[in-house]
mmCIF file of C-alpha atoms in Angstrom:
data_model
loop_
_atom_site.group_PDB
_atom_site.id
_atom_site.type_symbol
_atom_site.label_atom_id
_atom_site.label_comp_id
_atom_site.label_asym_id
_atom_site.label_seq_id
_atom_site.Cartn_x
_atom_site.Cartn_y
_atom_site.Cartn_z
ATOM 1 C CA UNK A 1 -0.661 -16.842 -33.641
ATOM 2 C CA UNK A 2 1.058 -13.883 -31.493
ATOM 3 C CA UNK A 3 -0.718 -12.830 -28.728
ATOM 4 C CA UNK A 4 -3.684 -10.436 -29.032
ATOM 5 C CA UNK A 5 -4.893 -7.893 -26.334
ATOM 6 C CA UNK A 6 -8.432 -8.042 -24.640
ATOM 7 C CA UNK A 7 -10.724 -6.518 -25.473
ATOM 8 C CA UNK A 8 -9.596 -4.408 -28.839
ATOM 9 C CA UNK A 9 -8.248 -7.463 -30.355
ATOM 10 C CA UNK A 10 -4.918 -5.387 -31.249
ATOM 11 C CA UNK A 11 -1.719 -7.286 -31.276
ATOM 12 C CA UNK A 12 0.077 -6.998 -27.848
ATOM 13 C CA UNK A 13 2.833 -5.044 -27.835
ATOM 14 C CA UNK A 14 4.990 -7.132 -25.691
ATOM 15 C CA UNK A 15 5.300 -10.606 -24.613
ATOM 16 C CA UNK A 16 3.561 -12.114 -22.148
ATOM 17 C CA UNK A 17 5.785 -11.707 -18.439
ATOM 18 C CA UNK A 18 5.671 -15.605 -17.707
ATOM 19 C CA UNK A 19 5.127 -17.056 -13.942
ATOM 20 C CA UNK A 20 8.628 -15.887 -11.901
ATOM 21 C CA UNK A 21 8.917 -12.779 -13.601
ATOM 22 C CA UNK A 22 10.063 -10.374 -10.490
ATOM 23 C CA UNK A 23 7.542 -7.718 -11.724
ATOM 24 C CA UNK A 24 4.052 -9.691 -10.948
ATOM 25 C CA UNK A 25 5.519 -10.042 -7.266
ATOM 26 C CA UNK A 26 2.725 -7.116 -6.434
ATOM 27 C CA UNK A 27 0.535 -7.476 -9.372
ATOM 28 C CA UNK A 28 -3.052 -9.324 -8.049
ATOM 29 C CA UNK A 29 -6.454 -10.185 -10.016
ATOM 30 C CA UNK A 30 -9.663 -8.660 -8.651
ATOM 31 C CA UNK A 31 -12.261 -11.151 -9.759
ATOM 32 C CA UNK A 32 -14.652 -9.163 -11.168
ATOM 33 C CA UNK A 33 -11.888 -8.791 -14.120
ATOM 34 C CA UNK A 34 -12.652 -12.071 -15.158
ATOM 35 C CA UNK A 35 -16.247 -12.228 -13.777
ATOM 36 C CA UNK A 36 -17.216 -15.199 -15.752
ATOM 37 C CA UNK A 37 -14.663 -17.429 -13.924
ATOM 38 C CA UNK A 38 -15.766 -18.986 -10.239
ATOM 39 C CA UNK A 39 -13.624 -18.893 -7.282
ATOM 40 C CA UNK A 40 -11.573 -22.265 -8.358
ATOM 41 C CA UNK A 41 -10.937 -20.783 -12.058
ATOM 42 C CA UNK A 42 -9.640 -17.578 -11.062
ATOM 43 C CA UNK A 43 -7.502 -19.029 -8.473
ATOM 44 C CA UNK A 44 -6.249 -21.625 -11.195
ATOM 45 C CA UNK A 45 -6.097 -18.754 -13.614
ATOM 46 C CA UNK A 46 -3.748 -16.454 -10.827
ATOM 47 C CA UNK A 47 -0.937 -19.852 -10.148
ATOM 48 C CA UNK A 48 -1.141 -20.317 -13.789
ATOM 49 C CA UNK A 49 -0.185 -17.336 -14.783
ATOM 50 C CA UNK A 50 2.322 -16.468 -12.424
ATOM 51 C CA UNK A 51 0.442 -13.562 -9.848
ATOM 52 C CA UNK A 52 0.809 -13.757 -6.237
ATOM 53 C CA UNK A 53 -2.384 -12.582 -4.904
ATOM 54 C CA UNK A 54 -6.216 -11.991 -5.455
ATOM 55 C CA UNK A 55 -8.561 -10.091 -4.581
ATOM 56 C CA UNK A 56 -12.001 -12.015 -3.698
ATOM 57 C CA UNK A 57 -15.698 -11.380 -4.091
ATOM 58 C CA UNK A 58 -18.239 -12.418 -1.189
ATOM 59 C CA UNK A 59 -20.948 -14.063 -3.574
ATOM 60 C CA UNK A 60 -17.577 -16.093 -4.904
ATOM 61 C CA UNK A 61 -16.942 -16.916 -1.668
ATOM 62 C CA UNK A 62 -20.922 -17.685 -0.718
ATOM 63 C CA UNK A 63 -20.976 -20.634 -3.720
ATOM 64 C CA UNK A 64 -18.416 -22.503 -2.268
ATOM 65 C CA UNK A 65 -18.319 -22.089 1.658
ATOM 66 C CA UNK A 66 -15.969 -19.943 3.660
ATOM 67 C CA UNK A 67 -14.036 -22.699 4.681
ATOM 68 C CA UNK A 68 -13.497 -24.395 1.144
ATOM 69 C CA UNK A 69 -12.771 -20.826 -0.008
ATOM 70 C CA UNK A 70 -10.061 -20.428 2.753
ATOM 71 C CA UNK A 71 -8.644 -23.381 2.255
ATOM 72 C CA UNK A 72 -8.731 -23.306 -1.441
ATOM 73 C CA UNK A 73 -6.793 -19.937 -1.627
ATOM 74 C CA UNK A 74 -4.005 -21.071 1.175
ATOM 75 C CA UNK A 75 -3.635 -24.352 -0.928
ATOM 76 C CA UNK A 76 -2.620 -22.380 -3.950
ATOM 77 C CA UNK A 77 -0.289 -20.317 -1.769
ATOM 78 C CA UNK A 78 -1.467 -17.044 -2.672
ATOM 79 C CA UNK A 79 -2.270 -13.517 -0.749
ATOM 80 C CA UNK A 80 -5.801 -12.161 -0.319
ATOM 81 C CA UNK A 81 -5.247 -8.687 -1.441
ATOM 82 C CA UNK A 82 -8.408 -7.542 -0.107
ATOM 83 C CA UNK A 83 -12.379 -8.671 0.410
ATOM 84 C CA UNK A 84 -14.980 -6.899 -1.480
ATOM 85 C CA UNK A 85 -17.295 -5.629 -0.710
ATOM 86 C CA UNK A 86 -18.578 -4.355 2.741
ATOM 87 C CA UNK A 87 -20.417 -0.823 3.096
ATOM 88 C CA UNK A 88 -23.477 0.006 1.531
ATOM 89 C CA UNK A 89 -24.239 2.490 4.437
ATOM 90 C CA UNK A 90 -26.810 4.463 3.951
ATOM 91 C CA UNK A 91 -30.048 2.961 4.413
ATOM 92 C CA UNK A 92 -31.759 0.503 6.216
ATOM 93 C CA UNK A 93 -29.244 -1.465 9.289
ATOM 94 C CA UNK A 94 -26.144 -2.279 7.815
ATOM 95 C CA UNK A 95 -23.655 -3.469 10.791
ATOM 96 C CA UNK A 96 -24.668 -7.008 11.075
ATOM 97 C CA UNK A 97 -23.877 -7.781 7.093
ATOM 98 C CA UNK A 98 -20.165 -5.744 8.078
ATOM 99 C CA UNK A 99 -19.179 -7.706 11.156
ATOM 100 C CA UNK A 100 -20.084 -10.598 8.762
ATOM 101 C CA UNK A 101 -17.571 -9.271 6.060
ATOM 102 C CA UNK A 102 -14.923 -8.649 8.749
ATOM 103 C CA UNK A 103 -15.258 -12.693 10.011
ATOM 104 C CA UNK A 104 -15.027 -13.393 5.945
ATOM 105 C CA UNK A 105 -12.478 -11.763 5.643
ATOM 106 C CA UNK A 106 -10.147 -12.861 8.871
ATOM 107 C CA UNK A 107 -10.885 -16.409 7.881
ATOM 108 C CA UNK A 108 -9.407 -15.683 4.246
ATOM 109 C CA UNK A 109 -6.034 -14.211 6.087
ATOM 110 C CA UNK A 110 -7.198 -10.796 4.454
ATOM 111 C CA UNK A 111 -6.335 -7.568 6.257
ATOM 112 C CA UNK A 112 -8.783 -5.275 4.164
ATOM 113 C CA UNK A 113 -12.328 -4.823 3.886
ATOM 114 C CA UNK A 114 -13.670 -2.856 0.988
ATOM 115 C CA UNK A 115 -16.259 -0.533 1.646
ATOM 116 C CA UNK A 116 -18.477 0.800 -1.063
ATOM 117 C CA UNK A 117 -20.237 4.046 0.745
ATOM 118 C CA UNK A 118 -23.772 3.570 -0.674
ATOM 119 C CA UNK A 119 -26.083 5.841 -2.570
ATOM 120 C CA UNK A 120 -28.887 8.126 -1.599
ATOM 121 C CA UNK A 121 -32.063 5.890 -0.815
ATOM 122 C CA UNK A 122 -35.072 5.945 -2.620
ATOM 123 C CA UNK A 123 -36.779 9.796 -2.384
ATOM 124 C CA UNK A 124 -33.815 10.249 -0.556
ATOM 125 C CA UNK A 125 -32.254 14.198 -1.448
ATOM 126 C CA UNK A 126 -29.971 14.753 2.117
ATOM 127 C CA UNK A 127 -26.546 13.981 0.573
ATOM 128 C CA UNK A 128 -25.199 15.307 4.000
ATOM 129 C CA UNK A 129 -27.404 12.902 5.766
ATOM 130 C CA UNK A 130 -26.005 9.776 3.961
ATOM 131 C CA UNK A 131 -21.868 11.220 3.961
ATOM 132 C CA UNK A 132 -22.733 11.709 8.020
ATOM 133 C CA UNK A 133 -24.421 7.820 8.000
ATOM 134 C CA UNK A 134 -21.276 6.946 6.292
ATOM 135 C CA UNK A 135 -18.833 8.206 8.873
ATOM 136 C CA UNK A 136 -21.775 7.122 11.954
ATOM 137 C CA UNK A 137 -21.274 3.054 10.515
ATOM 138 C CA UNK A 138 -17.542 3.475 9.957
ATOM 139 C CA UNK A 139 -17.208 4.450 13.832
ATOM 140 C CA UNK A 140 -19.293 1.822 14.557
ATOM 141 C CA UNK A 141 -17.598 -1.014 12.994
ATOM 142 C CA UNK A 142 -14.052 -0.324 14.085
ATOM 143 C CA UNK A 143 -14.097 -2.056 17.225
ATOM 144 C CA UNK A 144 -15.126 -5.313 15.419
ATOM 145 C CA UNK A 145 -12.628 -4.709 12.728
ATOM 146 C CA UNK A 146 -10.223 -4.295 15.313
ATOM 147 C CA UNK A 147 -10.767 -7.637 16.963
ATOM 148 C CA UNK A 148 -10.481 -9.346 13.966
ATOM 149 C CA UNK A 149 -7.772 -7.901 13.094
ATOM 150 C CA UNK A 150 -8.827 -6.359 9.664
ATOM 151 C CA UNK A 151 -8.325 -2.729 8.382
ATOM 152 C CA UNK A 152 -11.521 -0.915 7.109
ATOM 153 C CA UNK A 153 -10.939 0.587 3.404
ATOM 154 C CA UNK A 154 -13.131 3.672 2.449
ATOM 155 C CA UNK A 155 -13.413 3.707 -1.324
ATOM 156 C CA UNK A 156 -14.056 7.212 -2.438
ATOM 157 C CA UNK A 157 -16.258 6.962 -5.701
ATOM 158 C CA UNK A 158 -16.697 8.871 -8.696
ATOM 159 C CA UNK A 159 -19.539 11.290 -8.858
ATOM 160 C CA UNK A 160 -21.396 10.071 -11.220
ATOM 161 C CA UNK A 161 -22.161 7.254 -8.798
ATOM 162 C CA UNK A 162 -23.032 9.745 -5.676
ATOM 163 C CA UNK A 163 -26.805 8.857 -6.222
ATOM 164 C CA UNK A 164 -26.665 5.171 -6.590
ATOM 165 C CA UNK A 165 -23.733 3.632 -4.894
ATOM 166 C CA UNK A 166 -20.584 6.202 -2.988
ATOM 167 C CA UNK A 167 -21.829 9.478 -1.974
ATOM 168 C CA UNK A 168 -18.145 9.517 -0.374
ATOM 169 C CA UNK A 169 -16.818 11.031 -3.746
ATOM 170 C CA UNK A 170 -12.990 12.242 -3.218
ATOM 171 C CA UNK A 171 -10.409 10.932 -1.565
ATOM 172 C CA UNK A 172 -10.329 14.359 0.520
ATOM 173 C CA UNK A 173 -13.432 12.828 1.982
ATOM 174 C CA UNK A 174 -12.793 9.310 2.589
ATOM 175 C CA UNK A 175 -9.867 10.789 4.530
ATOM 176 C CA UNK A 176 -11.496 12.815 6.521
ATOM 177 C CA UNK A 177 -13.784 10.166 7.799
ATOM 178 C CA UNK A 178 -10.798 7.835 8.138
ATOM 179 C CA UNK A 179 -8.542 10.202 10.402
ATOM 180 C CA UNK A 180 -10.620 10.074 13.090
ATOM 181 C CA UNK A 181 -9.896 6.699 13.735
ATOM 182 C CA UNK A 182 -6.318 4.679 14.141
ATOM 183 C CA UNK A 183 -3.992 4.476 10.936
ATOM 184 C CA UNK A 184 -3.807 0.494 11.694
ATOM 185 C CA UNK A 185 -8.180 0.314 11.467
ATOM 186 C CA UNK A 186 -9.597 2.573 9.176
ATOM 187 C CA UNK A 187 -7.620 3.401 5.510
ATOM 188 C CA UNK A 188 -8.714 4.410 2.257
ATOM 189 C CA UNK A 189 -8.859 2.733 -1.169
ATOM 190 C CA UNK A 190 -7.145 4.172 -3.701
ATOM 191 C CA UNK A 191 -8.787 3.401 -6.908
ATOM 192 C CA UNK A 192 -7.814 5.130 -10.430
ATOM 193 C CA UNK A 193 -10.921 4.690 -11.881
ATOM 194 C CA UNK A 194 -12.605 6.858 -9.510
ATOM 195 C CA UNK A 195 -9.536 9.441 -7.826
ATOM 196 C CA UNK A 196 -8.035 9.834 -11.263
ATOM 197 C CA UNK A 197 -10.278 12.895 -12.157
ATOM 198 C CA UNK A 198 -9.852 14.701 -8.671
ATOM 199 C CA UNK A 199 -8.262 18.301 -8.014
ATOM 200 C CA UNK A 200 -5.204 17.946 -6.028
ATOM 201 C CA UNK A 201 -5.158 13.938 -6.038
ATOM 202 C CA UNK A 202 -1.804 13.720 -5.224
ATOM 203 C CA UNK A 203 -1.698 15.741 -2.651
ATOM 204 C CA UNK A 204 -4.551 13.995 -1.251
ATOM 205 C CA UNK A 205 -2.367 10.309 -1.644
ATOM 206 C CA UNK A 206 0.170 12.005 0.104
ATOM 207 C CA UNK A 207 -2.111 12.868 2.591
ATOM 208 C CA UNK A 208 -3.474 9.093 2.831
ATOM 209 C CA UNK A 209 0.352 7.716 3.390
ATOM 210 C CA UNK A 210 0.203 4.619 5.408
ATOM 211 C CA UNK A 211 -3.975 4.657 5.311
ATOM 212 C CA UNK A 212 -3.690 3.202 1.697
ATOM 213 C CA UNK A 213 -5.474 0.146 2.340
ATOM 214 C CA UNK A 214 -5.243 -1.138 -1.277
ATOM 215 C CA UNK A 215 -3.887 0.467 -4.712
ATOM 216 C CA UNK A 216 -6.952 -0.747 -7.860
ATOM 217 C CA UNK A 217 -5.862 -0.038 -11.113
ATOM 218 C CA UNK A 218 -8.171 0.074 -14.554
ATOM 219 C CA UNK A 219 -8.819 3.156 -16.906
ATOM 220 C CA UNK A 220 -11.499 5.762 -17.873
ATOM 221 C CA UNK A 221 -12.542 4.835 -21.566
ATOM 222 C CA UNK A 222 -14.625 7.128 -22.972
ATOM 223 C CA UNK A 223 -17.002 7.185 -25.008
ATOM 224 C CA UNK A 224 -19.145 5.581 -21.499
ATOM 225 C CA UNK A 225 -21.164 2.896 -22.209
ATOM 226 C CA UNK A 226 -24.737 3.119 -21.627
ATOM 227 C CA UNK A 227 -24.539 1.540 -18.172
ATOM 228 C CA UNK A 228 -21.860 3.757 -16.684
ATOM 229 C CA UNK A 229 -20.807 0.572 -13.881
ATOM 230 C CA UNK A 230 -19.101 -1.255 -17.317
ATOM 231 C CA UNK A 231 -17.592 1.869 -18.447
ATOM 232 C CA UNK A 232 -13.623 0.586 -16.206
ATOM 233 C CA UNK A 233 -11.119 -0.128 -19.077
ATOM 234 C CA UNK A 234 -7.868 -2.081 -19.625
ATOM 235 C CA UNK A 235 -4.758 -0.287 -17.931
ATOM 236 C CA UNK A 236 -3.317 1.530 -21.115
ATOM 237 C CA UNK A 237 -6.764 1.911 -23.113
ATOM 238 C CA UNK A 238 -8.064 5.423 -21.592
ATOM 239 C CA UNK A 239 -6.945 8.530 -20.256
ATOM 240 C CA UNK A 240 -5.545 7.743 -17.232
ATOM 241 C CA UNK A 241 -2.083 9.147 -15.941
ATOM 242 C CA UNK A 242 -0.960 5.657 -14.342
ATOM 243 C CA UNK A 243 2.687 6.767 -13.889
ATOM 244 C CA UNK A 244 1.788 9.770 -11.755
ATOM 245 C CA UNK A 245 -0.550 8.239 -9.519
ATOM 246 C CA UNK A 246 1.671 5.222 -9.198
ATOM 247 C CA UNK A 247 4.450 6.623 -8.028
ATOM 248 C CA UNK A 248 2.085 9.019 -5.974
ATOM 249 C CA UNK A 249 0.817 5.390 -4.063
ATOM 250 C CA UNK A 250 4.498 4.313 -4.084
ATOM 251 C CA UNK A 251 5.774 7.782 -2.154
ATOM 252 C CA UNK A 252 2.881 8.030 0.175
ATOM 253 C CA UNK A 253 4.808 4.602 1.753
ATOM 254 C CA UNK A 254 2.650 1.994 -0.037
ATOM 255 C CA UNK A 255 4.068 -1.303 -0.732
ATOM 256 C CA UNK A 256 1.131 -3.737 -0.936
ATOM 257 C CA UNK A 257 -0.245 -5.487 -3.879
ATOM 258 C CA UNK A 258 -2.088 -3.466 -6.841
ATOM 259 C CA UNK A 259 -4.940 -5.052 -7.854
ATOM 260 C CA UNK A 260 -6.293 -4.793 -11.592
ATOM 261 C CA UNK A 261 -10.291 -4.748 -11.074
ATOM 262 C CA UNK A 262 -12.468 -4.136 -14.356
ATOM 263 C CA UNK A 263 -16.002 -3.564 -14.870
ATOM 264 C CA UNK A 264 -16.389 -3.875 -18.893
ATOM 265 C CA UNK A 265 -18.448 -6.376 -20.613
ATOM 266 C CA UNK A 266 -16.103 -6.728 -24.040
ATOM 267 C CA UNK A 267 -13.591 -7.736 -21.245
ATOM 268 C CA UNK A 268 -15.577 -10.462 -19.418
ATOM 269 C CA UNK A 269 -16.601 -11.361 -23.037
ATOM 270 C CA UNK A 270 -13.015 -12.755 -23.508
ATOM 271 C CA UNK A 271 -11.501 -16.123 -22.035
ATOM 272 C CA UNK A 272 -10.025 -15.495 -18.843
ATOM 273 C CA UNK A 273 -6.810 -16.789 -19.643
ATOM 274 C CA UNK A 274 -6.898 -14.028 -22.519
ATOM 275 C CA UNK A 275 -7.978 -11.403 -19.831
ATOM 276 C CA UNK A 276 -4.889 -12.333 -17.477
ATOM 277 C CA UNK A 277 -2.054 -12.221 -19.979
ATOM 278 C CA UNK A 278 -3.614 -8.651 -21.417
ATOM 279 C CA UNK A 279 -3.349 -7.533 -18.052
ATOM 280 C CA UNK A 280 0.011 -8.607 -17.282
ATOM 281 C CA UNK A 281 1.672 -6.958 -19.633
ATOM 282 C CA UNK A 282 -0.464 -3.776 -19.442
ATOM 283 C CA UNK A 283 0.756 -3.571 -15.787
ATOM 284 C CA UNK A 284 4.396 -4.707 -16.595
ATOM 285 C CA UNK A 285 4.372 -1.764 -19.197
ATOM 286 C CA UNK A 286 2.456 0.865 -17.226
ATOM 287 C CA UNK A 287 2.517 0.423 -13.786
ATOM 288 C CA UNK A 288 5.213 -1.645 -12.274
ATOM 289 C CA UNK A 289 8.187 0.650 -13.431
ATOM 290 C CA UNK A 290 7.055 3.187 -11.506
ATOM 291 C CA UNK A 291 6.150 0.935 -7.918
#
């Protein structure tokens, strides 16, 4: 039976770019694509199907042991593309839990830490409070990161997640926290889920240049689900100008791996293996031409 794309069931429209293909050199699975797979599976999944990198979960991590997870992903000779998630900012004392990301992290032979801002707390209204908290733990954590030898990524969020999860919602403003501090420490994630929407995004990758910490790729679907977090589609299924911010990410001097991270529950419906070779080609057909 030819091969069928996840989640819409619609014949693929090309084949399947098999392991050695030159054009999944950069291409890396974020695990929460395939959420239903643990640490081993998605590593198995990423050799089997050809990818050089991944890009690792802590609560993966947590089930099997740092140093089994370490040892695991050298084993299968591939990359750590980044470690999420750190951040989480904005209320209560959140340092210790980020120094304990930033050891994670080192001992995976992963140079960036996610950071997911945080939302407003409970009866919480001062959205300048928490962006000022934001930038206040950022500061805070860069001599640790520093030691270990791991860069800090802000991940600007979309809006409609300001009250629950990134009050940092542009890039514009996950720059401007990151420029106070070294190039080589504190970057920026570029993620298309959440930038794509922005006024002047470009400008503002420009901007970013060698404080691109990571490239994420999925797309806006619309209608949104009912829980907004599942609402991240397969590259190619929304509205998303992938091209434009691509080569954006490519001329701002980035040349790391782009990482395909979905929240959708159709998707983590499917078998993994299914949810890899959809996104291969997707990325083959909109992305890597224009790396």
């Amino acid at each position: 039976m030819s091969a069928r794309d996840v989640p819409m069931s619609a014949p693929a429209r090309m084949p399947t770019p098999q392991p050695g293909d030159p054009r999944l050199a950069r291409l890396s699975l974020n695990q929460r694509t395939a959420a239903n797979w643990s640490l081993r599976e998605a590593v198995e999944g990423c050799v089997t199907a050809g990818l050089g990198s991944i890009g690792v979960w802590r609560e993966r991590v947590a089930e099997v042991g740092l140093e089994v997870a370490a040892r695991m992903v050298r084993d299968a000779g591939l990359r750590v593309s980044s470690l999420c998630r750190g951040g989480f900012f904005t209320a209560g004392d959140p340092i210790g839990d980020n120094v304990t990301a930033l050891d994670e992290a080192a001992a995976l032979g992963c140079d960036a830490l996610v950071l997911v801002p945080g939302g407003l707390p409970p009866g919480d209204r001062d959205l300048t409070g928490a962006r000022q908290r934001v930038a206040d733990a950022v500061a805070a954590l860069v001599p640790h990161a520093r030691e270990r030898g791991v860069r800090l990524g802000i991940e600007p969020m979309h809006p409609i997640f300001a009250a629950d999860r990134g009050v940092i919602s542009t890039l514009a403003q996950a720059l401007d926290i990151a420029e106070r501090h070294p190039p080589d420490v504190v970057g920026v994630v570029v993620d298309t889920f959440h930038v794509w929407w922005e006024p002047g995004v470009l400008e503002q990758i420009a901007r970013a240049g060698q404080r691109i910490v990571s490239y994420q790729i999925c797309d806006w679907i619309t209608p949104l689900p009912a829980d907004t977090l599942l609402s991240r589609g397969m590259v190619g299924d929304g509205h998303i100008d992938f091209a434009a911010l691509t080569r954006a990410v490519s001329a701002a001097g980035y040349r790391g791996d782009v990482e395909v991270e979905i929240f959708n529950a159709d998707v983590w419906a499917a078998a993994g293996s299914d949810i890899v070779a959809t996104l291969t080609r997707r990325y083959v057909e909109f992305v890597e031409p224009h790396l």
